[in-house]
Amino acid sequence: MGKVYVFDHPLIQHKLTYIRNKETGTKEFRELIDEVAGLMAYEITRDLPLMDTTVETPVATAKAKVLEGKKLGIIPILRAGLGMVDGIKQLIPTARVGHVGLYRDPETLQPVEYYVKLPSDIEERELLVVDPMLATGGSAVEAIHSLKKRGAKNIRLICIIAAPEGVELVTKEHPDVDIYLAAQDERLNEKGYIIPGLGDAGDRLFGTK
Ligand code: URA
């Protein structure tokens, strides 16, 4: 069964409060989402493998470590997931970025794939699927399904806020995928918004309505 991690780091929790605040404007909202995504990536990459090396300092040879070179990929779910990419790329500049776009079919209400562009060696990469809000879980489940269909084997899901419904659906449908959150909130309302949440993440990131 996939594990669910909620990061209680004080910097993440402090910034999350400002992200939730309805008075926070687009510029600050974007910056904060990037910063929280970066801090989450910092925690998530704690287990990246290292290898031994040596380095010449100005005075001697030091035993040292470098990353073993595990290949990473960042996969934003369009469109709100885009808001988390730069913050993670700052920490992992060599990560490839793939995109998955889904829309909700107005009749079936099911998510339907409309755009998928991925690194060619996706099966070798550790993929970080990012979307700020894990609401019903329908989009995340479908996005992960799209990646697996194309050969992805190692997938982690990173969201800023989740509803219990979304966490339950993802863990049921993809028990091999661990979920990383800054907060798990109370519930979804009748319109599918996370309560208390932060409103519509895409609209707040891109200044649309
Ligand atoms: N998507 C959002 O942007 N916000 C929610 O509360 C739920 C889904």
PDB file of N, CA and C in Angstrom, residues 27-89:
ATOM      1  N   LYS A  27       1.025  37.319  -7.651  1.00  0.00           N
ATOM      2  CA  LYS A  27       2.500  37.274  -7.657  1.00  0.00           C
ATOM      3  C   LYS A  27       3.015  36.505  -6.445  1.00  0.00           C
ATOM      4  N   GLU A  28       2.481  36.866  -5.278  1.00  0.00           N
ATOM      5  CA  GLU A  28       2.952  36.220  -4.049  1.00  0.00           C
ATOM      6  C   GLU A  28       2.516  34.755  -4.006  1.00  0.00           C
ATOM      7  N   PHE A  29       1.300  34.501  -4.497  1.00  0.00           N
ATOM      8  CA  PHE A  29       0.785  33.123  -4.520  1.00  0.00           C
ATOM      9  C   PHE A  29       1.712  32.227  -5.342  1.00  0.00           C
ATOM     10  N   ARG A  30       2.089  32.714  -6.539  1.00  0.00           N
ATOM     11  CA  ARG A  30       2.998  31.944  -7.406  1.00  0.00           C
ATOM     12  C   ARG A  30       4.323  31.665  -6.717  1.00  0.00           C
ATOM     13  N   GLU A  31       4.866  32.705  -6.109  1.00  0.00           N
ATOM     14  CA  GLU A  31       6.179  32.546  -5.460  1.00  0.00           C
ATOM     15  C   GLU A  31       6.090  31.527  -4.328  1.00  0.00           C
ATOM     16  N   LEU A  32       4.996  31.621  -3.566  1.00  0.00           N
ATOM     17  CA  LEU A  32       4.857  30.717  -2.412  1.00  0.00           C
ATOM     18  C   LEU A  32       4.652  29.269  -2.849  1.00  0.00           C
ATOM     19  N   ILE A  33       3.881  29.065  -3.918  1.00  0.00           N
ATOM     20  CA  ILE A  33       3.673  27.692  -4.413  1.00  0.00           C
ATOM     21  C   ILE A  33       5.014  27.100  -4.846  1.00  0.00           C
ATOM     22  N   ASP A  34       5.813  27.913  -5.549  1.00  0.00           N
ATOM     23  CA  ASP A  34       7.141  27.452  -5.975  1.00  0.00           C
ATOM     24  C   ASP A  34       8.026  27.128  -4.772  1.00  0.00           C
ATOM     25  N   GLU A  35       7.985  28.018  -3.785  1.00  0.00           N
ATOM     26  CA  GLU A  35       8.841  27.804  -2.605  1.00  0.00           C
ATOM     27  C   GLU A  35       8.432  26.541  -1.861  1.00  0.00           C
ATOM     28  N   VAL A  36       7.131  26.333  -1.693  1.00  0.00           N
ATOM     29  CA  VAL A  36       6.677  25.135  -0.967  1.00  0.00           C
ATOM     30  C   VAL A  36       7.000  23.880  -1.778  1.00  0.00           C
ATOM     31  N   ALA A  37       6.822  23.961  -3.093  1.00  0.00           N
ATOM     32  CA  ALA A  37       7.159  22.799  -3.938  1.00  0.00           C
ATOM     33  C   ALA A  37       8.645  22.470  -3.797  1.00  0.00           C
ATOM     34  N   GLY A  38       9.493  23.500  -3.760  1.00  0.00           N
ATOM     35  CA  GLY A  38      10.932  23.292  -3.600  1.00  0.00           C
ATOM     36  C   GLY A  38      11.259  22.666  -2.253  1.00  0.00           C
ATOM     37  N   LEU A  39      10.622  23.180  -1.200  1.00  0.00           N
ATOM     38  CA  LEU A  39      10.878  22.618   0.138  1.00  0.00           C
ATOM     39  C   LEU A  39      10.399  21.163   0.212  1.00  0.00           C
ATOM     40  N   MET A  40       9.296  20.874  -0.436  1.00  0.00           N
ATOM     41  CA  MET A  40       8.803  19.483  -0.435  1.00  0.00           C
ATOM     42  C   MET A  40       9.783  18.591  -1.198  1.00  0.00           C
ATOM     43  N   ALA A  41      10.297  19.110  -2.327  1.00  0.00           N
ATOM     44  CA  ALA A  41      11.248  18.318  -3.112  1.00  0.00           C
ATOM     45  C   ALA A  41      12.521  18.058  -2.302  1.00  0.00           C
ATOM     46  N   TYR A  42      12.910  19.041  -1.495  1.00  0.00           N
ATOM     47  CA  TYR A  42      14.091  18.889  -0.646  1.00  0.00           C
ATOM     48  C   TYR A  42      13.901  17.699   0.302  1.00  0.00           C
ATOM     49  N   GLU A  43      12.709  17.600   0.888  1.00  0.00           N
ATOM     50  CA  GLU A  43      12.417  16.480   1.802  1.00  0.00           C
ATOM     51  C   GLU A  43      12.346  15.159   1.034  1.00  0.00           C
ATOM     52  N   ILE A  44      11.705  15.208  -0.143  1.00  0.00           N
ATOM     53  CA  ILE A  44      11.458  13.969  -0.897  1.00  0.00           C
ATOM     54  C   ILE A  44      12.760  13.371  -1.435  1.00  0.00           C
ATOM     55  N   THR A  45      13.730  14.252  -1.747  1.00  0.00           N
ATOM     56  CA  THR A  45      14.983  13.757  -2.340  1.00  0.00           C
ATOM     57  C   THR A  45      15.990  13.303  -1.281  1.00  0.00           C
ATOM     58  N   ARG A  46      15.556  13.283  -0.040  1.00  0.00           N
ATOM     59  CA  ARG A  46      16.422  12.841   1.058  1.00  0.00           C
ATOM     60  C   ARG A  46      17.012  11.450   0.810  1.00  0.00           C
ATOM     61  N   ASP A  47      16.285  10.604   0.088  1.00  0.00           N
ATOM     62  CA  ASP A  47      16.750   9.221  -0.092  1.00  0.00           C
ATOM     63  C   ASP A  47      17.469   8.999  -1.436  1.00  0.00           C
ATOM     64  N   LEU A  48      17.834  10.086  -2.134  1.00  0.00           N
ATOM     65  CA  LEU A  48      18.562   9.888  -3.400  1.00  0.00           C
ATOM     66  C   LEU A  48      19.917   9.228  -3.133  1.00  0.00           C
ATOM     67  N   PRO A  49      20.295   8.238  -3.938  1.00  0.00           N
ATOM     68  CA  PRO A  49      21.553   7.548  -3.669  1.00  0.00           C
ATOM     69  C   PRO A  49      22.782   8.410  -3.970  1.00  0.00           C
ATOM     70  N   LEU A  50      23.789   8.282  -3.094  1.00  0.00           N
ATOM     71  CA  LEU A  50      25.059   8.996  -3.258  1.00  0.00           C
ATOM     72  C   LEU A  50      26.161   7.998  -3.580  1.00  0.00           C
ATOM     73  N   MET A  51      27.242   8.496  -4.182  1.00  0.00           N
ATOM     74  CA  MET A  51      28.410   7.625  -4.329  1.00  0.00           C
ATOM     75  C   MET A  51      29.655   8.382  -3.868  1.00  0.00           C
ATOM     76  N   ASP A  52      30.664   7.593  -3.524  1.00  0.00           N
ATOM     77  CA  ASP A  52      31.904   8.188  -3.004  1.00  0.00           C
ATOM     78  C   ASP A  52      32.742   8.751  -4.140  1.00  0.00           C
ATOM     79  N   THR A  53      33.410   9.861  -3.836  1.00  0.00           N
ATOM     80  CA  THR A  53      34.366  10.434  -4.776  1.00  0.00           C
ATOM     81  C   THR A  53      35.441  11.150  -3.960  1.00  0.00           C
ATOM     82  N   THR A  54      36.358  11.783  -4.634  1.00  0.00           N
ATOM     83  CA  THR A  54      37.301  12.651  -3.929  1.00  0.00           C
ATOM     84  C   THR A  54      37.297  13.998  -4.633  1.00  0.00           C
ATOM     85  N   VAL A  55      37.709  15.012  -3.901  1.00  0.00           N
ATOM     86  CA  VAL A  55      37.772  16.345  -4.485  1.00  0.00           C
ATOM     87  C   VAL A  55      39.028  17.053  -3.955  1.00  0.00           C
ATOM     88  N   GLU A  56      39.679  17.792  -4.866  1.00  0.00           N
ATOM     89  CA  GLU A  56      40.864  18.548  -4.445  1.00  0.00           C
ATOM     90  C   GLU A  56      40.417  19.895  -3.890  1.00  0.00           C
ATOM     91  N   THR A  57      40.610  20.103  -2.619  1.00  0.00           N
ATOM     92  CA  THR A  57      40.377  21.436  -2.054  1.00  0.00           C
ATOM     93  C   THR A  57      41.678  22.230  -2.261  1.00  0.00           C
ATOM     94  N   PRO A  58      41.716  23.517  -1.961  1.00  0.00           N
ATOM     95  CA  PRO A  58      42.972  24.257  -2.128  1.00  0.00           C
ATOM     96  C   PRO A  58      44.124  23.701  -1.268  1.00  0.00           C
ATOM     97  N   VAL A  59      43.786  22.879  -0.256  1.00  0.00           N
ATOM     98  CA  VAL A  59      44.867  22.411   0.631  1.00  0.00           C
ATOM     99  C   VAL A  59      45.067  20.905   0.685  1.00  0.00           C
ATOM    100  N   ALA A  60      44.100  20.119   0.272  1.00  0.00           N
ATOM    101  CA  ALA A  60      44.262  18.655   0.391  1.00  0.00           C
ATOM    102  C   ALA A  60      43.202  17.944  -0.437  1.00  0.00           C
ATOM    103  N   THR A  61      43.308  16.613  -0.417  1.00  0.00           N
ATOM    104  CA  THR A  61      42.276  15.812  -1.081  1.00  0.00           C
ATOM    105  C   THR A  61      41.224  15.436  -0.036  1.00  0.00           C
ATOM    106  N   ALA A  62      39.962  15.679  -0.364  1.00  0.00           N
ATOM    107  CA  ALA A  62      38.886  15.336   0.574  1.00  0.00           C
ATOM    108  C   ALA A  62      38.087  14.170   0.036  1.00  0.00           C
ATOM    109  N   LYS A  63      37.728  13.244   0.933  1.00  0.00           N
ATOM    110  CA  LYS A  63      36.741  12.227   0.560  1.00  0.00           C
ATOM    111  C   LYS A  63      35.399  12.941   0.474  1.00  0.00           C
ATOM    112  N   ALA A  64      34.639  12.638  -0.551  1.00  0.00           N
ATOM    113  CA  ALA A  64      33.399  13.398  -0.742  1.00  0.00           C
ATOM    114  C   ALA A  64      32.326  12.509  -1.351  1.00  0.00           C
ATOM    115  N   LYS A  65      31.160  13.065  -1.511  1.00  0.00           N
ATOM    116  CA  LYS A  65      30.042  12.318  -2.094  1.00  0.00           C
ATOM    117  C   LYS A  65      29.404  13.145  -3.203  1.00  0.00           C
ATOM    118  N   VAL A  66      28.917  12.453  -4.208  1.00  0.00           N
ATOM    119  CA  VAL A  66      28.098  13.110  -5.241  1.00  0.00           C
ATOM    120  C   VAL A  66      26.872  12.234  -5.490  1.00  0.00           C
ATOM    121  N   LEU A  67      25.858  12.822  -6.071  1.00  0.00           N
ATOM    122  CA  LEU A  67      24.665  12.044  -6.407  1.00  0.00           C
ATOM    123  C   LEU A  67      25.038  10.950  -7.402  1.00  0.00           C
ATOM    124  N   GLU A  68      24.470   9.786  -7.216  1.00  0.00           N
ATOM    125  CA  GLU A  68      24.809   8.660  -8.081  1.00  0.00           C
ATOM    126  C   GLU A  68      24.290   8.869  -9.501  1.00  0.00           C
ATOM    127  N   GLY A  69      23.372   9.815  -9.647  1.00  0.00           N
ATOM    128  CA  GLY A  69      22.911  10.152 -10.992  1.00  0.00           C
ATOM    129  C   GLY A  69      21.589   9.509 -11.345  1.00  0.00           C
ATOM    130  N   LYS A  70      20.774   9.250 -10.312  1.00  0.00           N
ATOM    131  CA  LYS A  70      19.445   8.716 -10.575  1.00  0.00           C
ATOM    132  C   LYS A  70      18.695   9.699 -11.469  1.00  0.00           C
ATOM    133  N   LYS A  71      18.050   9.186 -12.476  1.00  0.00           N
ATOM    134  CA  LYS A  71      17.355  10.073 -13.409  1.00  0.00           C
ATOM    135  C   LYS A  71      15.976  10.434 -12.865  1.00  0.00           C
ATOM    136  N   LEU A  72      15.703  11.728 -12.868  1.00  0.00           N
ATOM    137  CA  LEU A  72      14.423  12.180 -12.327  1.00  0.00           C
ATOM    138  C   LEU A  72      13.580  12.830 -13.422  1.00  0.00           C
ATOM    139  N   GLY A  73      12.301  12.834 -13.229  1.00  0.00           N
ATOM    140  CA  GLY A  73      11.390  13.536 -14.135  1.00  0.00           C
ATOM    141  C   GLY A  73      10.329  14.240 -13.315  1.00  0.00           C
ATOM    142  N   ILE A  74       9.967  15.441 -13.742  1.00  0.00           N
ATOM    143  CA  ILE A  74       8.880  16.181 -13.080  1.00  0.00           C
ATOM    144  C   ILE A  74       7.717  16.178 -14.059  1.00  0.00           C
ATOM    145  N   ILE A  75       6.558  15.756 -13.601  1.00  0.00           N
ATOM    146  CA  ILE A  75       5.400  15.668 -14.504  1.00  0.00           C
ATOM    147  C   ILE A  75       4.251  16.503 -13.942  1.00  0.00           C
ATOM    148  N   PRO A  76       4.129  17.764 -14.368  1.00  0.00           N
ATOM    149  CA  PRO A  76       2.974  18.546 -13.911  1.00  0.00           C
ATOM    150  C   PRO A  76       1.689  18.084 -14.602  1.00  0.00           C
ATOM    151  N   ILE A  77       0.615  18.001 -13.826  1.00  0.00           N
ATOM    152  CA  ILE A  77      -0.700  17.790 -14.418  1.00  0.00           C
ATOM    153  C   ILE A  77      -1.225  19.186 -14.766  1.00  0.00           C
ATOM    154  N   LEU A  78      -1.535  19.398 -16.064  1.00  0.00           N
ATOM    155  CA  LEU A  78      -1.950  20.724 -16.520  1.00  0.00           C
ATOM    156  C   LEU A  78      -3.343  21.038 -15.983  1.00  0.00           C
ATOM    157  N   ARG A  79      -3.597  22.340 -15.593  1.00  0.00           N
ATOM    158  CA  ARG A  79      -2.594  23.362 -15.732  1.00  0.00           C
ATOM    159  C   ARG A  79      -1.936  23.735 -14.415  1.00  0.00           C
ATOM    160  N   ALA A  80      -2.651  23.491 -13.270  1.00  0.00           N
ATOM    161  CA  ALA A  80      -2.129  24.013 -11.999  1.00  0.00           C
ATOM    162  C   ALA A  80      -0.782  23.400 -11.623  1.00  0.00           C
ATOM    163  N   GLY A  81      -0.514  22.183 -12.071  1.00  0.00           N
ATOM    164  CA  GLY A  81       0.761  21.544 -11.757  1.00  0.00           C
ATOM    165  C   GLY A  81       1.960  22.342 -12.235  1.00  0.00           C
ATOM    166  N   LEU A  82       1.761  23.142 -13.298  1.00  0.00           N
ATOM    167  CA  LEU A  82       2.868  23.964 -13.826  1.00  0.00           C
ATOM    168  C   LEU A  82       3.442  24.883 -12.752  1.00  0.00           C
ATOM    169  N   GLY A  83       2.573  25.304 -11.835  1.00  0.00           N
ATOM    170  CA  GLY A  83       3.007  26.232 -10.790  1.00  0.00           C
ATOM    171  C   GLY A  83       4.039  25.646  -9.843  1.00  0.00           C
ATOM    172  N   MET A  84       4.202  24.322  -9.839  1.00  0.00           N
ATOM    173  CA  MET A  84       5.153  23.698  -8.902  1.00  0.00           C
ATOM    174  C   MET A  84       6.490  23.351  -9.565  1.00  0.00           C
ATOM    175  N   VAL A  85       6.570  23.497 -10.890  1.00  0.00           N
ATOM    176  CA  VAL A  85       7.730  22.964 -11.612  1.00  0.00           C
ATOM    177  C   VAL A  85       9.012  23.749 -11.321  1.00  0.00           C
ATOM    178  N   ASP A  86       8.962  25.079 -11.399  1.00  0.00           N
ATOM    179  CA  ASP A  86      10.200  25.865 -11.256  1.00  0.00           C
ATOM    180  C   ASP A  86      10.837  25.667  -9.880  1.00  0.00           C
ATOM    181  N   GLY A  87      10.008  25.606  -8.858  1.00  0.00           N
ATOM    182  CA  GLY A  87      10.531  25.432  -7.497  1.00  0.00           C
ATOM    183  C   GLY A  87      11.304  24.129  -7.367  1.00  0.00           C
ATOM    184  N   ILE A  88      10.828  23.077  -8.034  1.00  0.00           N
ATOM    185  CA  ILE A  88      11.516  21.779  -7.956  1.00  0.00           C
ATOM    186  C   ILE A  88      12.752  21.798  -8.850  1.00  0.00           C
ATOM    187  N   LYS A  89      12.626  22.443 -10.027  1.00  0.00           N
ATOM    188  CA  LYS A  89      13.765  22.510 -10.960  1.00  0.00           C
ATOM    189  C   LYS A  89      14.956  23.265 -10.372  1.00  0.00           C
TER     190      LYS A  89
END
